[in-house]
Amino acid sequence: MSAAAPRPRVGILISGRGSNMVSLAEAARADGFPAEVALVLSNVPGAGGLDRAEALGIATATVDHRAFKGDREAFERAMDEVLRLNQIDLVLLAGFMRIMTPWFVRRWEGRMINIHPSLLPLFKGTHTHRQALEAGVTEHGCSVHYVVPELDAGPVIKQAKVPVLPGDDEDTLAARVLVQEHLLYPLALAEVASGRAALVDGTIVRR
Ligand code: GRF
């Protein structure tokens, strides 16, 4: 009998509270989940998600971008070093509030995914719930996509929709979307980690 193939090691990059990170880590504990959450890396010292990761028994690291005084690539080289030392195979951005340089994106091309709180290609960038309310859409949601050099423009792996309800404000809408984010991201990670979805020549191939 051959040994089971090792599961890809996931590094999750956060800047804040890390609720998506927790949902990923909890999903990955289930028998048969095709990936292991091996590291949580924050660019913000003391980010709430770091304590939550430690409570889950996950290794944590901090690379403070402010120490690099605006040299984004130097900051990313330091992160890359930590990711390689921890033998990370897949990078998941989960509320990571730094824009990546093309150097870092190319280095992790096809192995780095992000969750964005809108139905891409609608409402890229920040304040997506405000953008959705101002646009008057009746449907909103979240997307998991491969990261490419252009912001929030990578091929979408999976989306989840929510209704926009009368009386919604940014907070009520964000909360409704977040529930779906927590369900969607582990499903998308399972597809990528198992090889059921892959990025080939800039498009998603499903097997
Ligand atoms: C989520 O809404 C995510 O989609 C966005 O930032 C938020 C992060 O929340 N990119 P959390 O840190 O995962 O709780």
Short mmCIF file of N, CA, C and O in Angstrom, two decimals, residues 25-147:
data_model
loop_
_atom_site.label_atom_id
_atom_site.label_comp_id
_atom_site.label_asym_id
_atom_site.label_seq_id
_atom_site.Cartn_x
_atom_site.Cartn_y
_atom_site.Cartn_z
N ALA A 25 -8.96 27.37 8.27
CA ALA A 25 -8.23 26.48 9.18
C ALA A 25 -9.18 25.42 9.75
O ALA A 25 -8.82 24.24 9.87
N GLU A 26 -10.39 25.83 10.07
CA GLU A 26 -11.34 24.85 10.63
C GLU A 26 -11.75 23.84 9.57
O GLU A 26 -11.84 22.64 9.84
N ALA A 27 -11.97 24.30 8.35
CA ALA A 27 -12.34 23.36 7.27
C ALA A 27 -11.21 22.37 7.02
O ALA A 27 -11.45 21.18 6.77
N ALA A 28 -9.97 22.85 7.10
CA ALA A 28 -8.82 21.99 6.79
C ALA A 28 -8.57 20.92 7.83
O ALA A 28 -7.83 19.97 7.59
N ARG A 29 -9.23 21.06 8.98
CA ARG A 29 -9.08 20.03 10.02
C ARG A 29 -9.90 18.78 9.71
O ARG A 29 -9.70 17.73 10.32
N ALA A 30 -10.86 18.90 8.81
CA ALA A 30 -11.75 17.76 8.53
C ALA A 30 -10.96 16.65 7.83
O ALA A 30 -10.07 16.92 7.02
N ASP A 31 -11.31 15.41 8.14
CA ASP A 31 -10.69 14.26 7.48
C ASP A 31 -10.86 14.40 5.98
O ASP A 31 -11.94 14.71 5.50
N GLY A 32 -9.78 14.17 5.27
CA GLY A 32 -9.87 14.15 3.81
C GLY A 32 -9.77 15.51 3.16
O GLY A 32 -9.78 15.60 1.93
N PHE A 33 -9.69 16.60 3.94
CA PHE A 33 -9.53 17.92 3.29
C PHE A 33 -8.17 17.94 2.59
O PHE A 33 -7.16 17.55 3.19
N PRO A 34 -8.12 18.40 1.34
CA PRO A 34 -6.89 18.20 0.55
C PRO A 34 -5.79 19.23 0.78
O PRO A 34 -4.89 19.35 -0.08
N ALA A 35 -5.81 19.99 1.85
CA ALA A 35 -4.73 20.94 2.12
C ALA A 35 -4.57 21.09 3.62
O ALA A 35 -5.48 20.79 4.39
N GLU A 36 -3.39 21.58 3.99
CA GLU A 36 -3.06 21.78 5.40
C GLU A 36 -2.72 23.27 5.59
O GLU A 36 -1.95 23.81 4.80
N VAL A 37 -3.31 23.91 6.59
CA VAL A 37 -2.94 25.30 6.87
C VAL A 37 -1.68 25.27 7.75
O VAL A 37 -1.73 24.88 8.91
N ALA A 38 -0.55 25.67 7.16
CA ALA A 38 0.73 25.49 7.83
C ALA A 38 1.27 26.78 8.43
O ALA A 38 2.16 26.75 9.28
N LEU A 39 0.76 27.93 7.97
CA LEU A 39 1.34 29.20 8.41
C LEU A 39 0.32 30.32 8.23
O LEU A 39 -0.41 30.36 7.23
N VAL A 40 0.28 31.22 9.21
CA VAL A 40 -0.46 32.48 9.06
C VAL A 40 0.55 33.60 9.18
O VAL A 40 1.28 33.68 10.17
N LEU A 41 0.60 34.43 8.14
CA LEU A 41 1.60 35.50 8.07
C LEU A 41 0.87 36.84 7.99
O LEU A 41 -0.02 37.03 7.16
N SER A 42 1.24 37.75 8.88
CA SER A 42 0.61 39.08 8.92
C SER A 42 1.64 40.16 8.60
O SER A 42 2.80 40.05 8.99
N ASN A 43 1.18 41.19 7.92
CA ASN A 43 2.06 42.36 7.73
C ASN A 43 1.82 43.39 8.83
O ASN A 43 2.50 44.41 8.85
N VAL A 44 0.85 43.11 9.71
CA VAL A 44 0.51 44.05 10.79
C VAL A 44 0.83 43.39 12.13
O VAL A 44 0.18 42.40 12.51
N PRO A 45 1.82 43.91 12.85
CA PRO A 45 2.12 43.34 14.17
C PRO A 45 0.88 43.41 15.06
O PRO A 45 0.17 44.43 15.07
N GLY A 46 0.59 42.34 15.76
CA GLY A 46 -0.54 42.34 16.69
C GLY A 46 -1.90 42.21 16.03
O GLY A 46 -2.93 42.38 16.70
N ALA A 47 -1.96 41.92 14.73
CA ALA A 47 -3.26 41.72 14.07
C ALA A 47 -4.06 40.66 14.83
O ALA A 47 -3.51 39.64 15.26
N GLY A 48 -5.37 40.91 14.98
CA GLY A 48 -6.21 40.00 15.76
C GLY A 48 -6.14 38.56 15.28
O GLY A 48 -6.21 37.62 16.08
N GLY A 49 -5.99 38.37 13.98
CA GLY A 49 -5.94 37.02 13.42
C GLY A 49 -4.76 36.21 13.90
O GLY A 49 -4.81 34.97 13.90
N LEU A 50 -3.68 36.87 14.33
CA LEU A 50 -2.50 36.12 14.80
C LEU A 50 -2.83 35.34 16.06
O LEU A 50 -2.47 34.16 16.20
N ASP A 51 -3.53 35.99 17.00
CA ASP A 51 -3.93 35.29 18.23
C ASP A 51 -4.87 34.14 17.91
O ASP A 51 -4.80 33.08 18.52
N ARG A 52 -5.77 34.38 16.96
CA ARG A 52 -6.74 33.34 16.61
C ARG A 52 -6.01 32.14 15.99
O ARG A 52 -6.36 30.98 16.24
N ALA A 53 -4.99 32.41 15.17
CA ALA A 53 -4.22 31.32 14.56
C ALA A 53 -3.47 30.54 15.63
O ALA A 53 -3.46 29.30 15.62
N GLU A 54 -2.86 31.27 16.56
CA GLU A 54 -2.10 30.59 17.62
C GLU A 54 -3.03 29.71 18.45
O GLU A 54 -2.68 28.58 18.81
N ALA A 55 -4.25 30.20 18.72
CA ALA A 55 -5.21 29.40 19.48
C ALA A 55 -5.59 28.13 18.73
O ALA A 55 -5.97 27.13 19.35
N LEU A 56 -5.46 28.16 17.42
CA LEU A 56 -5.76 26.97 16.61
C LEU A 56 -4.53 26.09 16.41
O LEU A 56 -4.57 25.10 15.69
N GLY A 57 -3.41 26.49 17.01
CA GLY A 57 -2.19 25.69 16.92
C GLY A 57 -1.45 25.85 15.61
O GLY A 57 -0.68 24.96 15.20
N ILE A 58 -1.65 26.96 14.92
CA ILE A 58 -1.01 27.19 13.62
C ILE A 58 0.20 28.12 13.83
O ILE A 58 0.12 29.10 14.59
N ALA A 59 1.29 27.82 13.13
CA ALA A 59 2.48 28.66 13.21
C ALA A 59 2.15 30.05 12.65
O ALA A 59 1.41 30.18 11.67
N THR A 60 2.70 31.07 13.27
CA THR A 60 2.45 32.44 12.81
C THR A 60 3.77 33.17 12.59
O THR A 60 4.81 32.81 13.16
N ALA A 61 3.71 34.20 11.76
CA ALA A 61 4.87 35.06 11.52
C ALA A 61 4.36 36.45 11.19
O ALA A 61 3.22 36.62 10.73
N THR A 62 5.20 37.45 11.45
CA THR A 62 4.87 38.82 11.09
C THR A 62 6.02 39.40 10.29
O THR A 62 7.19 39.27 10.69
N VAL A 63 5.70 40.00 9.14
CA VAL A 63 6.67 40.79 8.39
C VAL A 63 6.04 42.17 8.26
O VAL A 63 5.10 42.36 7.50
N ASP A 64 6.54 43.11 9.05
CA ASP A 64 5.95 44.44 9.13
C ASP A 64 6.40 45.26 7.91
O ASP A 64 7.59 45.59 7.79
N HIS A 65 5.47 45.60 7.04
CA HIS A 65 5.84 46.32 5.81
C HIS A 65 6.48 47.67 6.12
O HIS A 65 7.29 48.18 5.34
N ARG A 66 6.15 48.24 7.30
CA ARG A 66 6.67 49.59 7.61
C ARG A 66 8.19 49.57 7.80
O ARG A 66 8.86 50.59 7.62
N ALA A 67 8.73 48.39 8.13
CA ALA A 67 10.18 48.29 8.32
C ALA A 67 10.94 48.46 7.00
O ALA A 67 12.15 48.69 7.01
N PHE A 68 10.23 48.37 5.86
CA PHE A 68 10.90 48.41 4.56
C PHE A 68 10.77 49.78 3.88
O PHE A 68 11.18 49.94 2.74
N LYS A 69 10.16 50.72 4.58
CA LYS A 69 10.13 52.13 4.17
C LYS A 69 9.76 52.33 2.70
O LYS A 69 10.47 53.01 1.95
N GLY A 70 8.67 51.70 2.30
CA GLY A 70 8.18 51.93 0.94
C GLY A 70 8.80 51.06 -0.13
O GLY A 70 8.39 51.12 -1.28
N ASP A 71 9.80 50.24 0.22
CA ASP A 71 10.40 49.34 -0.77
C ASP A 71 9.56 48.05 -0.79
O ASP A 71 9.81 47.10 -0.05
N ARG A 72 8.55 48.04 -1.67
CA ARG A 72 7.58 46.95 -1.66
C ARG A 72 8.22 45.61 -2.00
O ARG A 72 7.86 44.58 -1.45
N GLU A 73 9.17 45.66 -2.93
CA GLU A 73 9.77 44.38 -3.31
C GLU A 73 10.63 43.80 -2.19
O GLU A 73 10.65 42.58 -1.98
N ALA A 74 11.31 44.67 -1.45
CA ALA A 74 12.10 44.18 -0.32
C ALA A 74 11.19 43.54 0.74
O ALA A 74 11.51 42.50 1.31
N PHE A 75 10.04 44.19 0.97
CA PHE A 75 9.05 43.62 1.89
C PHE A 75 8.59 42.24 1.40
O PHE A 75 8.54 41.27 2.17
N GLU A 76 8.31 42.16 0.11
CA GLU A 76 7.83 40.89 -0.44
C GLU A 76 8.93 39.82 -0.42
O GLU A 76 8.64 38.64 -0.23
N ARG A 77 10.18 40.22 -0.62
CA ARG A 77 11.27 39.24 -0.55
C ARG A 77 11.36 38.67 0.86
O ARG A 77 11.63 37.48 1.04
N ALA A 78 11.14 39.52 1.85
CA ALA A 78 11.17 39.03 3.23
C ALA A 78 10.00 38.07 3.48
O ALA A 78 10.17 37.02 4.12
N MET A 79 8.81 38.40 2.94
CA MET A 79 7.68 37.47 3.09
C MET A 79 7.95 36.16 2.36
O MET A 79 7.66 35.07 2.87
N ASP A 80 8.51 36.29 1.16
CA ASP A 80 8.79 35.11 0.35
C ASP A 80 9.74 34.16 1.07
O ASP A 80 9.58 32.94 1.03
N GLU A 81 10.71 34.75 1.74
CA GLU A 81 11.67 33.96 2.51
C GLU A 81 10.95 33.16 3.61
O GLU A 81 11.20 31.97 3.79
N VAL A 82 10.04 33.83 4.32
CA VAL A 82 9.29 33.14 5.38
C VAL A 82 8.43 32.02 4.77
O VAL A 82 8.35 30.91 5.31
N LEU A 83 7.81 32.31 3.64
CA LEU A 83 6.96 31.30 2.99
C LEU A 83 7.81 30.09 2.57
O LEU A 83 7.41 28.93 2.77
N ARG A 84 9.00 30.35 2.04
CA ARG A 84 9.85 29.24 1.59
C ARG A 84 10.40 28.45 2.78
O ARG A 84 10.44 27.22 2.74
N LEU A 85 10.79 29.16 3.83
CA LEU A 85 11.28 28.47 5.03
C LEU A 85 10.22 27.53 5.60
O LEU A 85 10.53 26.50 6.18
N ASN A 86 8.96 27.92 5.42
CA ASN A 86 7.85 27.10 5.93
C ASN A 86 7.32 26.13 4.87
O ASN A 86 6.27 25.52 5.07
N GLN A 87 8.03 26.03 3.76
CA GLN A 87 7.69 25.07 2.68
C GLN A 87 6.24 25.20 2.22
O GLN A 87 5.51 24.22 2.10
N ILE A 88 5.85 26.46 2.01
CA ILE A 88 4.48 26.74 1.59
C ILE A 88 4.31 26.45 0.09
O ILE A 88 5.15 26.83 -0.72
N ASP A 89 3.21 25.79 -0.23
CA ASP A 89 2.89 25.46 -1.63
C ASP A 89 1.86 26.42 -2.22
O ASP A 89 1.89 26.72 -3.41
N LEU A 90 0.90 26.84 -1.39
CA LEU A 90 -0.18 27.71 -1.86
C LEU A 90 -0.31 28.90 -0.93
O LEU A 90 -0.29 28.73 0.30
N VAL A 91 -0.47 30.09 -1.52
CA VAL A 91 -0.65 31.32 -0.72
C VAL A 91 -2.09 31.77 -0.86
O VAL A 91 -2.60 31.91 -1.98
N LEU A 92 -2.75 31.97 0.28
CA LEU A 92 -4.12 32.47 0.27
C LEU A 92 -4.16 33.84 0.93
O LEU A 92 -3.73 33.99 2.09
N LEU A 93 -4.66 34.82 0.20
CA LEU A 93 -4.82 36.16 0.76
C LEU A 93 -6.20 36.21 1.41
O LEU A 93 -7.21 35.85 0.78
N ALA A 94 -6.24 36.64 2.66
CA ALA A 94 -7.51 36.68 3.38
C ALA A 94 -7.55 37.97 4.20
O ALA A 94 -7.10 38.01 5.34
N GLY A 95 -8.03 39.03 3.54
CA GLY A 95 -8.00 40.33 4.21
C GLY A 95 -6.59 40.86 4.32
O GLY A 95 -6.25 41.52 5.30
N PHE A 96 -5.77 40.60 3.30
CA PHE A 96 -4.38 41.09 3.27
C PHE A 96 -4.38 42.40 2.51
O PHE A 96 -4.71 42.43 1.33
N MET A 97 -4.03 43.49 3.20
CA MET A 97 -4.30 44.83 2.67
C MET A 97 -3.07 45.48 2.03
O MET A 97 -2.87 46.68 2.15
N ARG A 98 -2.26 44.70 1.35
CA ARG A 98 -1.14 45.26 0.58
C ARG A 98 -1.29 44.83 -0.87
O ARG A 98 -1.65 43.67 -1.15
N ILE A 99 -1.00 45.74 -1.78
CA ILE A 99 -1.02 45.39 -3.20
C ILE A 99 0.33 44.78 -3.55
O ILE A 99 1.38 45.30 -3.16
N MET A 100 0.31 43.65 -4.26
CA MET A 100 1.53 42.91 -4.58
C MET A 100 2.19 43.49 -5.83
O MET A 100 1.51 43.89 -6.77
N THR A 101 3.52 43.44 -5.87
CA THR A 101 4.23 43.82 -7.10
C THR A 101 4.13 42.67 -8.11
O THR A 101 3.92 41.51 -7.74
N PRO A 102 4.34 42.99 -9.39
CA PRO A 102 4.37 41.92 -10.40
C PRO A 102 5.40 40.85 -10.07
O PRO A 102 5.19 39.67 -10.37
N TRP A 103 6.51 41.25 -9.43
CA TRP A 103 7.53 40.24 -9.08
C TRP A 103 6.94 39.15 -8.18
O TRP A 103 7.08 37.95 -8.46
N PHE A 104 6.26 39.56 -7.12
CA PHE A 104 5.71 38.57 -6.17
C PHE A 104 4.59 37.78 -6.83
O PHE A 104 4.50 36.56 -6.65
N VAL A 105 3.75 38.47 -7.60
CA VAL A 105 2.63 37.78 -8.26
C VAL A 105 3.15 36.71 -9.21
O VAL A 105 2.65 35.57 -9.22
N ARG A 106 4.18 37.05 -9.99
CA ARG A 106 4.71 36.05 -10.95
C ARG A 106 5.34 34.88 -10.22
O ARG A 106 5.22 33.74 -10.63
N ARG A 107 6.01 35.21 -9.11
CA ARG A 107 6.67 34.15 -8.34
C ARG A 107 5.66 33.11 -7.85
O ARG A 107 5.96 31.93 -7.76
N TRP A 108 4.45 33.55 -7.52
CA TRP A 108 3.42 32.66 -6.99
C TRP A 108 2.27 32.42 -7.98
O TRP A 108 1.21 31.94 -7.60
N GLU A 109 2.52 32.72 -9.23
CA GLU A 109 1.47 32.61 -10.25
C GLU A 109 0.88 31.20 -10.28
O GLU A 109 1.60 30.20 -10.30
N GLY A 110 -0.45 31.15 -10.23
CA GLY A 110 -1.12 29.85 -10.25
C GLY A 110 -1.13 29.17 -8.89
O GLY A 110 -1.74 28.11 -8.73
N ARG A 111 -0.45 29.79 -7.91
CA ARG A 111 -0.37 29.21 -6.56
C ARG A 111 -0.80 30.23 -5.51
O ARG A 111 -0.50 30.07 -4.33
N MET A 112 -1.44 31.32 -5.95
CA MET A 112 -1.87 32.37 -5.01
C MET A 112 -3.30 32.78 -5.36
O MET A 112 -3.59 33.14 -6.50
N ILE A 113 -4.19 32.71 -4.35
CA ILE A 113 -5.59 33.07 -4.57
C ILE A 113 -6.03 34.07 -3.50
O ILE A 113 -5.41 34.22 -2.46
N ASN A 114 -7.11 34.77 -3.83
CA ASN A 114 -7.62 35.84 -2.96
C ASN A 114 -9.13 35.73 -2.87
O ASN A 114 -9.78 35.23 -3.79
N ILE A 115 -9.68 36.21 -1.77
CA ILE A 115 -11.14 36.37 -1.69
C ILE A 115 -11.44 37.86 -1.72
O ILE A 115 -10.80 38.65 -1.03
N HIS A 116 -12.43 38.21 -2.56
CA HIS A 116 -12.80 39.62 -2.73
C HIS A 116 -14.30 39.74 -2.49
O HIS A 116 -15.09 38.96 -3.04
N PRO A 117 -14.71 40.74 -1.68
CA PRO A 117 -16.12 40.81 -1.31
C PRO A 117 -16.99 41.54 -2.35
O PRO A 117 -17.63 42.54 -2.04
N SER A 118 -17.02 40.99 -3.55
CA SER A 118 -17.97 41.45 -4.57
C SER A 118 -18.07 40.37 -5.64
O SER A 118 -17.25 39.44 -5.67
N LEU A 119 -19.07 40.52 -6.50
CA LEU A 119 -19.19 39.61 -7.63
C LEU A 119 -18.32 40.19 -8.76
O LEU A 119 -18.79 40.94 -9.60
N LEU A 120 -17.04 39.83 -8.73
CA LEU A 120 -16.13 40.33 -9.78
C LEU A 120 -16.66 39.92 -11.15
O LEU A 120 -17.26 38.86 -11.28
N PRO A 121 -16.50 40.75 -12.18
CA PRO A 121 -15.65 41.93 -12.25
C PRO A 121 -16.28 43.21 -11.67
O PRO A 121 -15.68 44.28 -11.80
N LEU A 122 -17.43 43.12 -11.04
CA LEU A 122 -18.02 44.31 -10.43
C LEU A 122 -17.25 44.70 -9.17
O LEU A 122 -16.83 43.82 -8.40
N PHE A 123 -17.13 45.98 -8.92
CA PHE A 123 -16.69 46.55 -7.64
C PHE A 123 -15.32 46.05 -7.18
O PHE A 123 -15.19 45.40 -6.14
N LYS A 124 -14.32 46.36 -7.97
CA LYS A 124 -12.95 46.06 -7.56
C LYS A 124 -12.51 47.06 -6.49
O LYS A 124 -13.17 48.07 -6.27
N GLY A 125 -11.37 46.78 -5.88
CA GLY A 125 -10.79 47.73 -4.92
C GLY A 125 -11.47 47.65 -3.56
O GLY A 125 -11.93 46.59 -3.14
N THR A 126 -11.52 48.80 -2.88
CA THR A 126 -12.03 48.82 -1.51
C THR A 126 -13.48 49.30 -1.47
O THR A 126 -14.05 49.71 -2.48
N HIS A 127 -14.07 49.26 -0.28
CA HIS A 127 -15.45 49.73 -0.04
C HIS A 127 -16.44 49.10 -1.02
O HIS A 127 -17.28 49.78 -1.60
N THR A 128 -16.32 47.80 -1.18
CA THR A 128 -17.15 47.11 -2.20
C THR A 128 -18.63 47.15 -1.84
O THR A 128 -19.48 47.19 -2.73
N HIS A 129 -18.94 47.10 -0.54
CA HIS A 129 -20.36 47.09 -0.15
C HIS A 129 -20.98 48.47 -0.40
O HIS A 129 -22.12 48.56 -0.86
N ARG A 130 -20.21 49.51 -0.12
CA ARG A 130 -20.67 50.87 -0.44
C ARG A 130 -20.86 51.01 -1.95
O ARG A 130 -21.87 51.56 -2.41
N GLN A 131 -19.90 50.50 -2.71
CA GLN A 131 -20.02 50.58 -4.18
C GLN A 131 -21.29 49.87 -4.66
O GLN A 131 -22.00 50.37 -5.53
N ALA A 132 -21.58 48.72 -4.06
CA ALA A 132 -22.76 47.94 -4.48
C ALA A 132 -24.04 48.70 -4.15
O ALA A 132 -24.97 48.77 -4.96
N LEU A 133 -24.09 49.30 -2.95
CA LEU A 133 -25.29 50.06 -2.55
C LEU A 133 -25.47 51.28 -3.45
O LEU A 133 -26.59 51.58 -3.88
N GLU A 134 -24.37 51.96 -3.73
CA GLU A 134 -24.46 53.16 -4.57
C GLU A 134 -24.89 52.81 -6.00
O GLU A 134 -25.58 53.59 -6.66
N ALA A 135 -24.48 51.63 -6.46
CA ALA A 135 -24.85 51.22 -7.82
C ALA A 135 -26.30 50.74 -7.89
O ALA A 135 -26.85 50.59 -8.98
N GLY A 136 -26.89 50.44 -6.73
CA GLY A 136 -28.29 50.01 -6.71
C GLY A 136 -28.51 48.59 -7.20
O GLY A 136 -29.62 48.25 -7.64
N VAL A 137 -27.50 47.73 -7.11
CA VAL A 137 -27.68 46.34 -7.54
C VAL A 137 -28.60 45.61 -6.56
O VAL A 137 -28.69 45.99 -5.39
N THR A 138 -29.27 44.57 -7.04
CA THR A 138 -30.13 43.79 -6.16
C THR A 138 -29.44 42.51 -5.70
O THR A 138 -29.95 41.78 -4.85
N GLU A 139 -28.27 42.25 -6.30
CA GLU A 139 -27.52 41.05 -5.95
C GLU A 139 -26.05 41.43 -5.76
O GLU A 139 -25.51 42.22 -6.53
N HIS A 140 -25.44 40.84 -4.74
CA HIS A 140 -24.04 41.15 -4.41
C HIS A 140 -23.42 39.83 -3.98
O HIS A 140 -24.08 38.78 -4.05
N GLY A 141 -22.17 39.83 -3.55
CA GLY A 141 -21.60 38.56 -3.13
C GLY A 141 -20.10 38.63 -3.00
O GLY A 141 -19.53 39.68 -2.69
N CYS A 142 -19.45 37.48 -3.24
CA CYS A 142 -18.01 37.39 -3.07
C CYS A 142 -17.43 36.45 -4.13
O CYS A 142 -18.15 35.61 -4.68
N SER A 143 -16.14 36.62 -4.36
CA SER A 143 -15.45 35.87 -5.41
C SER A 143 -14.10 35.39 -4.88
O SER A 143 -13.40 36.15 -4.22
N VAL A 144 -13.74 34.16 -5.22
CA VAL A 144 -12.37 33.69 -5.00
C VAL A 144 -11.71 33.61 -6.37
O VAL A 144 -12.28 33.04 -7.31
N HIS A 145 -10.54 34.22 -6.49
CA HIS A 145 -9.89 34.30 -7.80
C HIS A 145 -8.38 34.10 -7.68
O HIS A 145 -7.79 34.36 -6.61
N TYR A 146 -7.78 33.65 -8.77
CA TYR A 146 -6.32 33.64 -8.84
C TYR A 146 -5.82 35.08 -8.85
O TYR A 146 -6.46 35.97 -9.43
N VAL A 147 -4.66 35.29 -8.24
CA VAL A 147 -4.08 36.64 -8.22
C VAL A 147 -3.21 36.82 -9.47
O VAL A 147 -2.36 35.98 -9.78
#
